[in-house]
Each structure stands twice: as C-alpha cells, then as structure tokens.
C-alpha cells in the first residue's frame, strides 16, 4: 500500500502535474506570448516548427541544449555553472505548491481547500525572490560589463517591487482569512471582491517578472543580452526556461489568488481533468493580458521604474490593504461574503 | 536523438548581424527582414544581440583592415556549430573595393563562409532564400569545403596583422 502511494507521488512530481507538465506549459505559454507579440506588431510569428509554430520554443530549447558550452576565463565558475540550474529548480519547486489539478503537486488532498498548508503563500513568494536573486548572481558571475549592469538593475528592481507584491498578495489572504493557497483558491474569485487589488497585482507582477514597461534589466539595444550576454548552450537554455517558468508562475499566482484557481464546473467525475483545463484556460487569459501590456507600453527609464515603485505603487498597495481590511471587517465577513 | 538535434537546429537558427565596413545598404535589407512584410521569425529566425547566443553570422561589408580582427573575434566567440553567411557583393568578394589599400576584400579571407548571397544590396527575398538554402544543408554539412576555406583564412589574417603593425 505504501509503495502504491509513493508511486503515485513520484508520478505526480515527475509527470503530471509536476515537472514535465510544467515544462511543457512554460514552453506553450512562451509560444502564446511570441504569437501575440507578432500579431500585435502585424506579423505572423513562428509558423514553420509544428502546426502554427507551436513547437518553436521546444526547438529553441533543444537547439540550445546541443550547442557548445563556452565558459569565459574570468567567470566565477561555480556560480556561473549552477545559478541558472538552481534558479530553474527553485521556480519549478515553487510551481509545485500551486493547485494545478485541484491539489498541489506534493499533496494528495481530496478538495482544493485541503491541498496546501497554512503559510505556503509566503513560502512560494519567498521562492520567487530567491530565484530572482540567483538570476542576479548568474549575471554577476559572468564577468561581463553588460551582465553586471543588468544584474544590478535586476537587484534594484526586484528588491523594491517585492514589498508591494507581498502586501497586495495579502489582500486575498485577508478576505479568505487564511494564508493557505488552497483555501484562497477554493473561495469565490476574489477579482469580484477586490478588483483594485487585481489591477495593482498585475502591474506589480509585470515589474517582478521584468516584463512590459518594466523590462529595464533586459533592455535590448542598451544592454546587449542583459545578464544572459555571456551564457551559451545548456546554461542559456536553462536561463530562458527559468524566464518562461517565472512568467507561468506569475500568471498562475494571479489565477490562484484572484481568479479562483482551478475552480469551475466539473463533469463526469473527472475532477482532476476539468480542474486542469480551468486552470490552464485562466492562465492563458492572464498570459495574454501580460503580453498585451508588454507590447503596448514603451519601456520606462530606470529612475521612472524606481519612482513608480516607491512613490506610487507602495502607497497604493498600502491603501489597497487598508481598504480591503476595512471592507472585510465591516462588510464582507458580517454578511458572509467570500468566506 | 540525432534527428531531433538536426530538426531543432534547422527550425531555430538565431542570427547575429555584423557590419565589417559596409555602406549600410545590406544592413538595411537585413533589418527589413524583421519587419511585418518579410517577418523572418516565421522560420524561427531571431536577431540576437550577443555572439554567444548566435548560430548564424550575417556578415556584410568588404572587411576593412580595422574590422578584420574584430570580425575574427566575433566569429570565435560564437559557440559551435556555427555558420557564416556573406551578404552582398562586398562581403562575397570585396566588389569594387577589391585591392583598395584599406580593405581585405571579402569575408571569406578572414573566416570560413558557408553561404554567399550576392547583390548590391541583395533583395530581402534573396537573403531569405539564401538562409533557407543554408538551413537545408545543415543536415549534411559540406565538411571538406569548410576545412579548405578555414585553411585559406590563416594567411589572410597573418597579412592583416602585419599590415596593422606597419
């Protein structure tokens, strides 16, 4: 009996909804991102690799894996080798806490609300921060002026934007009355109860993922390849994949906190299948919103990014939290809404 | 596995653009490839900013003595397997600048070239055609030819270095 459970757990971690599923989900989301970007720019986008170019990210990934791996002389070898891999591992691990098929990967709870433990919201936000820090180390160790500048910008940006991100992520936690992701995802979609927090969270997420108008650390035409400049081969492949998984993680966090996660109508007793379908559909919507913001707005300067963080987004996040607590205490909970 | 490798390489060639002394005509045609009209991303081709990320070097220009060593260095920074496409009459042979005092004349005098796309400047359609023909040869790379060209590159570089010292 114990062996059976272990086999199920191993399957959940390695295949579905764990490593393999998240990997292909990340590549799929990159394809959606590139396709939308191309359509917004009146182009076609990748179309030759697979139907509609859907295998393009996979082709890029395999190609990078098979390229020669160059290590320039002045790099800090240990960090240079392991930072991309460690960042990727931590992002995948953080994804495992999200209730993709109605339960988090590491649990076998029967309902969405039981799929986590109290406080795992804080843990996955911390994982996201650690992954960003590892990306900073990766750029710093590559002994390249462009990589160094890009790393410094990554550090400046994510240290600042983490604060409003954590504060706004508390909004759904306050309404649900729990820090467990499962309980938050099992409630009504909190976008209905706190739409202002949803808008703020999307903006903060763009900055945290270094996308959209906040892509100062990667600014092409200024910083060559950003912190990836010196990376080749498999290391570059994993840096790219880390970016993809980060985008999926950010979008999945928005889905879980504000759009009700995997909740939705379930038929034929196939709970896990329909939960996955709802989760992925909501994920695609958020990825599309994110891609739209990225392509419509022009890049901010680094000083504007910092001003926007400390002078606008942080006060706005605090105001949002005050509003939420007021509403929760005197409106939502007394009338039994969103509990 | 080998099939998957070849498939991935053919479907995802990332290019780097290097101007070794061109008049900017060919460079504008290369940039035109990225515009909505020609949209070379259809074939998975992306313009990469760093030679470390690139598979194909799109070299333009007649290679001035100043640029020759830089061109060689950029080529050396690219990871294997790598390919070079000489774009424009100047890059193919030196064109009207052949024999000029400050010009090496042709990209293939410095680095091995896999495909030549003549024209002054070549039309974007011609560049797409050339790159796709290059991709079709990736599955069976012409090894002997490449070695011969690489051999040819050495004396030219030595000459360049000597000229630099004078």
PDB file of N, CA and C in Angstrom, chain A residues 272-323:
ATOM      1  N   UNK A 272      -9.888  15.980 -11.716  1.00  0.00           N
ATOM      2  CA  UNK A 272      -8.526  16.453 -11.988  1.00  0.00           C
ATOM      3  C   UNK A 272      -8.413  17.032 -13.398  1.00  0.00           C
ATOM      4  N   UNK A 273      -9.119  16.408 -14.383  1.00  0.00           N
ATOM      5  CA  UNK A 273      -9.031  16.862 -15.773  1.00  0.00           C
ATOM      6  C   UNK A 273      -9.642  18.254 -15.913  1.00  0.00           C
ATOM      7  N   UNK A 274     -10.882  18.415 -15.367  1.00  0.00           N
ATOM      8  CA  UNK A 274     -11.552  19.700 -15.544  1.00  0.00           C
ATOM      9  C   UNK A 274     -10.875  20.801 -14.744  1.00  0.00           C
ATOM     10  N   UNK A 275     -10.368  20.446 -13.553  1.00  0.00           N
ATOM     11  CA  UNK A 275      -9.622  21.448 -12.781  1.00  0.00           C
ATOM     12  C   UNK A 275      -8.423  21.931 -13.583  1.00  0.00           C
ATOM     13  N   UNK A 276      -7.690  20.992 -14.221  1.00  0.00           N
ATOM     14  CA  UNK A 276      -6.526  21.376 -15.022  1.00  0.00           C
ATOM     15  C   UNK A 276      -6.939  22.267 -16.178  1.00  0.00           C
ATOM     16  N   UNK A 277      -8.047  21.885 -16.854  1.00  0.00           N
ATOM     17  CA  UNK A 277      -8.488  22.670 -18.011  1.00  0.00           C
ATOM     18  C   UNK A 277      -8.831  24.100 -17.577  1.00  0.00           C
ATOM     19  N   UNK A 278      -9.592  24.222 -16.459  1.00  0.00           N
ATOM     20  CA  UNK A 278      -9.960  25.574 -15.999  1.00  0.00           C
ATOM     21  C   UNK A 278      -8.717  26.362 -15.640  1.00  0.00           C
ATOM     22  N   UNK A 279      -7.782  25.709 -14.958  1.00  0.00           N
ATOM     23  CA  UNK A 279      -6.564  26.404 -14.539  1.00  0.00           C
ATOM     24  C   UNK A 279      -5.797  26.916 -15.751  1.00  0.00           C
ATOM     25  N   UNK A 280      -5.627  26.043 -16.760  1.00  0.00           N
ATOM     26  CA  UNK A 280      -4.830  26.426 -17.925  1.00  0.00           C
ATOM     27  C   UNK A 280      -5.544  27.517 -18.720  1.00  0.00           C
ATOM     28  N   UNK A 281      -6.882  27.418 -18.832  1.00  0.00           N
ATOM     29  CA  UNK A 281      -7.620  28.452 -19.568  1.00  0.00           C
ATOM     30  C   UNK A 281      -7.453  29.819 -18.897  1.00  0.00           C
ATOM     31  N   UNK A 282      -7.616  29.841 -17.571  1.00  0.00           N
ATOM     32  CA  UNK A 282      -7.445  31.110 -16.851  1.00  0.00           C
ATOM     33  C   UNK A 282      -6.013  31.619 -16.998  1.00  0.00           C
ATOM     34  N   UNK A 283      -5.064  30.658 -16.969  1.00  0.00           N
ATOM     35  CA  UNK A 283      -3.648  31.012 -17.117  1.00  0.00           C
ATOM     36  C   UNK A 283      -3.405  31.699 -18.456  1.00  0.00           C
ATOM     37  N   UNK A 284      -4.013  31.141 -19.518  1.00  0.00           N
ATOM     38  CA  UNK A 284      -3.822  31.711 -20.857  1.00  0.00           C
ATOM     39  C   UNK A 284      -4.361  33.136 -20.898  1.00  0.00           C
ATOM     40  N   UNK A 285      -5.519  33.376 -20.247  1.00  0.00           N
ATOM     41  CA  UNK A 285      -6.082  34.732 -20.221  1.00  0.00           C
ATOM     42  C   UNK A 285      -5.094  35.694 -19.578  1.00  0.00           C
ATOM     43  N   UNK A 286      -4.516  35.283 -18.436  1.00  0.00           N
ATOM     44  CA  UNK A 286      -3.585  36.178 -17.736  1.00  0.00           C
ATOM     45  C   UNK A 286      -2.318  36.399 -18.557  1.00  0.00           C
ATOM     46  N   UNK A 287      -1.815  35.319 -19.190  1.00  0.00           N
ATOM     47  CA  UNK A 287      -0.622  35.457 -20.036  1.00  0.00           C
ATOM     48  C   UNK A 287      -0.904  36.419 -21.182  1.00  0.00           C
ATOM     49  N   UNK A 288      -2.122  36.351 -21.744  1.00  0.00           N
ATOM     50  CA  UNK A 288      -2.475  37.246 -22.839  1.00  0.00           C
ATOM     51  C   UNK A 288      -2.527  38.690 -22.358  1.00  0.00           C
ATOM     52  N   UNK A 289      -3.124  38.928 -21.180  1.00  0.00           N
ATOM     53  CA  UNK A 289      -3.157  40.294 -20.629  1.00  0.00           C
ATOM     54  C   UNK A 289      -1.732  40.809 -20.452  1.00  0.00           C
ATOM     55  N   UNK A 290      -0.878  39.938 -19.891  1.00  0.00           N
ATOM     56  CA  UNK A 290       0.511  40.314 -19.638  1.00  0.00           C
ATOM     57  C   UNK A 290       1.233  40.643 -20.951  1.00  0.00           C
ATOM     58  N   UNK A 291       1.023  39.797 -21.981  1.00  0.00           N
ATOM     59  CA  UNK A 291       1.676  40.041 -23.276  1.00  0.00           C
ATOM     60  C   UNK A 291       1.174  41.341 -23.881  1.00  0.00           C
ATOM     61  N   UNK A 292      -0.129  41.625 -23.704  1.00  0.00           N
ATOM     62  CA  UNK A 292      -0.695  42.855 -24.256  1.00  0.00           C
ATOM     63  C   UNK A 292      -0.046  44.076 -23.608  1.00  0.00           C
ATOM     64  N   UNK A 293       0.033  44.067 -22.259  1.00  0.00           N
ATOM     65  CA  UNK A 293       0.658  45.189 -21.553  1.00  0.00           C
ATOM     66  C   UNK A 293       2.100  45.365 -22.023  1.00  0.00           C
ATOM     67  N   UNK A 294       2.825  44.206 -22.144  1.00  0.00           N
ATOM     68  CA  UNK A 294       4.227  44.265 -22.553  1.00  0.00           C
ATOM     69  C   UNK A 294       4.400  44.979 -23.882  1.00  0.00           C
ATOM     70  N   UNK A 295       3.511  44.673 -24.835  1.00  0.00           N
ATOM     71  CA  UNK A 295       3.729  45.171 -26.186  1.00  0.00           C
ATOM     72  C   UNK A 295       3.141  46.545 -26.440  1.00  0.00           C
ATOM     73  N   UNK A 296       2.187  46.967 -25.602  1.00  0.00           N
ATOM     74  CA  UNK A 296       1.525  48.232 -25.877  1.00  0.00           C
ATOM     75  C   UNK A 296       2.278  49.416 -25.267  1.00  0.00           C
ATOM     76  N   UNK A 297       2.919  49.182 -24.110  1.00  0.00           N
ATOM     77  CA  UNK A 297       3.571  50.305 -23.438  1.00  0.00           C
ATOM     78  C   UNK A 297       5.058  50.358 -23.761  1.00  0.00           C
ATOM     79  N   UNK A 298       5.591  51.593 -23.818  1.00  0.00           N
ATOM     80  CA  UNK A 298       7.021  51.771 -24.065  1.00  0.00           C
ATOM     81  C   UNK A 298       7.790  51.594 -22.762  1.00  0.00           C
ATOM     82  N   UNK A 299       9.077  51.242 -22.893  1.00  0.00           N
ATOM     83  CA  UNK A 299       9.888  50.955 -21.711  1.00  0.00           C
ATOM     84  C   UNK A 299      10.128  52.218 -20.878  1.00  0.00           C
ATOM     85  N   UNK A 300      10.036  52.074 -19.555  1.00  0.00           N
ATOM     86  CA  UNK A 300      10.342  53.183 -18.648  1.00  0.00           C
ATOM     87  C   UNK A 300      11.844  53.279 -18.450  1.00  0.00           C
ATOM     88  N   UNK A 301      12.282  54.466 -17.990  1.00  0.00           N
ATOM     89  CA  UNK A 301      13.687  54.588 -17.599  1.00  0.00           C
ATOM     90  C   UNK A 301      13.862  53.982 -16.216  1.00  0.00           C
ATOM     91  N   UNK A 302      15.136  53.703 -15.839  1.00  0.00           N
ATOM     92  CA  UNK A 302      15.370  53.048 -14.554  1.00  0.00           C
ATOM     93  C   UNK A 302      14.909  53.948 -13.401  1.00  0.00           C
ATOM     94  N   UNK A 303      15.082  55.276 -13.539  1.00  0.00           N
ATOM     95  CA  UNK A 303      14.645  56.164 -12.446  1.00  0.00           C
ATOM     96  C   UNK A 303      13.122  56.211 -12.368  1.00  0.00           C
ATOM     97  N   UNK A 304      12.448  56.122 -13.536  1.00  0.00           N
ATOM     98  CA  UNK A 304      10.985  56.099 -13.504  1.00  0.00           C
ATOM     99  C   UNK A 304      10.477  54.811 -12.861  1.00  0.00           C
ATOM    100  N   UNK A 305      11.195  53.686 -13.137  1.00  0.00           N
ATOM    101  CA  UNK A 305      10.805  52.413 -12.533  1.00  0.00           C
ATOM    102  C   UNK A 305      10.871  52.505 -11.008  1.00  0.00           C
ATOM    103  N   UNK A 306      11.966  53.113 -10.504  1.00  0.00           N
ATOM    104  CA  UNK A 306      12.120  53.214  -9.047  1.00  0.00           C
ATOM    105  C   UNK A 306      11.121  54.196  -8.448  1.00  0.00           C
ATOM    106  N   UNK A 307      10.916  55.349  -9.128  1.00  0.00           N
ATOM    107  CA  UNK A 307       9.931  56.312  -8.636  1.00  0.00           C
ATOM    108  C   UNK A 307       8.548  55.669  -8.583  1.00  0.00           C
ATOM    109  N   UNK A 308       8.217  54.956  -9.664  1.00  0.00           N
ATOM    110  CA  UNK A 308       6.908  54.305  -9.707  1.00  0.00           C
ATOM    111  C   UNK A 308       6.753  53.309  -8.579  1.00  0.00           C
ATOM    112  N   UNK A 309       7.848  52.660  -8.210  1.00  0.00           N
ATOM    113  CA  UNK A 309       7.787  51.681  -7.127  1.00  0.00           C
ATOM    114  C   UNK A 309       7.557  52.341  -5.784  1.00  0.00           C
ATOM    115  N   UNK A 310       8.486  53.248  -5.400  1.00  0.00           N
ATOM    116  CA  UNK A 310       8.466  53.757  -4.026  1.00  0.00           C
ATOM    117  C   UNK A 310       7.436  54.845  -3.811  1.00  0.00           C
ATOM    118  N   UNK A 311       7.141  55.660  -4.863  1.00  0.00           N
ATOM    119  CA  UNK A 311       6.243  56.797  -4.645  1.00  0.00           C
ATOM    120  C   UNK A 311       4.805  56.485  -5.043  1.00  0.00           C
ATOM    121  N   UNK A 312       4.588  55.526  -5.944  1.00  0.00           N
ATOM    122  CA  UNK A 312       3.216  55.272  -6.402  1.00  0.00           C
ATOM    123  C   UNK A 312       2.717  53.907  -5.940  1.00  0.00           C
ATOM    124  N   UNK A 313       3.466  52.847  -6.287  1.00  0.00           N
ATOM    125  CA  UNK A 313       2.923  51.506  -6.079  1.00  0.00           C
ATOM    126  C   UNK A 313       2.887  51.117  -4.605  1.00  0.00           C
ATOM    127  N   UNK A 314       3.924  51.501  -3.840  1.00  0.00           N
ATOM    128  CA  UNK A 314       3.935  51.132  -2.418  1.00  0.00           C
ATOM    129  C   UNK A 314       2.805  51.817  -1.641  1.00  0.00           C
ATOM    130  N   UNK A 315       2.612  53.151  -1.775  1.00  0.00           N
ATOM    131  CA  UNK A 315       1.451  53.766  -1.110  1.00  0.00           C
ATOM    132  C   UNK A 315       0.134  53.183  -1.600  1.00  0.00           C
ATOM    133  N   UNK A 316       0.049  52.922  -2.923  1.00  0.00           N
ATOM    134  CA  UNK A 316      -1.187  52.362  -3.461  1.00  0.00           C
ATOM    135  C   UNK A 316      -1.460  50.994  -2.870  1.00  0.00           C
ATOM    136  N   UNK A 317      -0.401  50.189  -2.692  1.00  0.00           N
ATOM    137  CA  UNK A 317      -0.569  48.858  -2.111  1.00  0.00           C
ATOM    138  C   UNK A 317      -1.057  48.961  -0.674  1.00  0.00           C
ATOM    139  N   UNK A 318      -0.474  49.916   0.084  1.00  0.00           N
ATOM    140  CA  UNK A 318      -0.897  50.092   1.482  1.00  0.00           C
ATOM    141  C   UNK A 318      -2.352  50.554   1.561  1.00  0.00           C
ATOM    142  N   UNK A 319      -2.728  51.501   0.661  1.00  0.00           N
ATOM    143  CA  UNK A 319      -4.117  51.959   0.627  1.00  0.00           C
ATOM    144  C   UNK A 319      -5.053  50.803   0.309  1.00  0.00           C
ATOM    145  N   UNK A 320      -4.629  49.983  -0.676  1.00  0.00           N
ATOM    146  CA  UNK A 320      -5.444  48.836  -1.073  1.00  0.00           C
ATOM    147  C   UNK A 320      -5.640  47.888   0.102  1.00  0.00           C
ATOM    148  N   UNK A 321      -4.559  47.681   0.860  1.00  0.00           N
ATOM    149  CA  UNK A 321      -4.655  46.779   2.008  1.00  0.00           C
ATOM    150  C   UNK A 321      -5.609  47.346   3.060  1.00  0.00           C
ATOM    151  N   UNK A 322      -5.504  48.684   3.305  1.00  0.00           N
ATOM    152  CA  UNK A 322      -6.413  49.315   4.279  1.00  0.00           C
ATOM    153  C   UNK A 322      -7.853  49.164   3.843  1.00  0.00           C
ATOM    154  N   UNK A 323      -8.117  49.445   2.578  1.00  0.00           N
ATOM    155  CA  UNK A 323      -9.477  49.341   2.035  1.00  0.00           C
ATOM    156  C   UNK A 323     -10.003  47.924   2.207  1.00  0.00           C
TER     157      UNK A 323
END
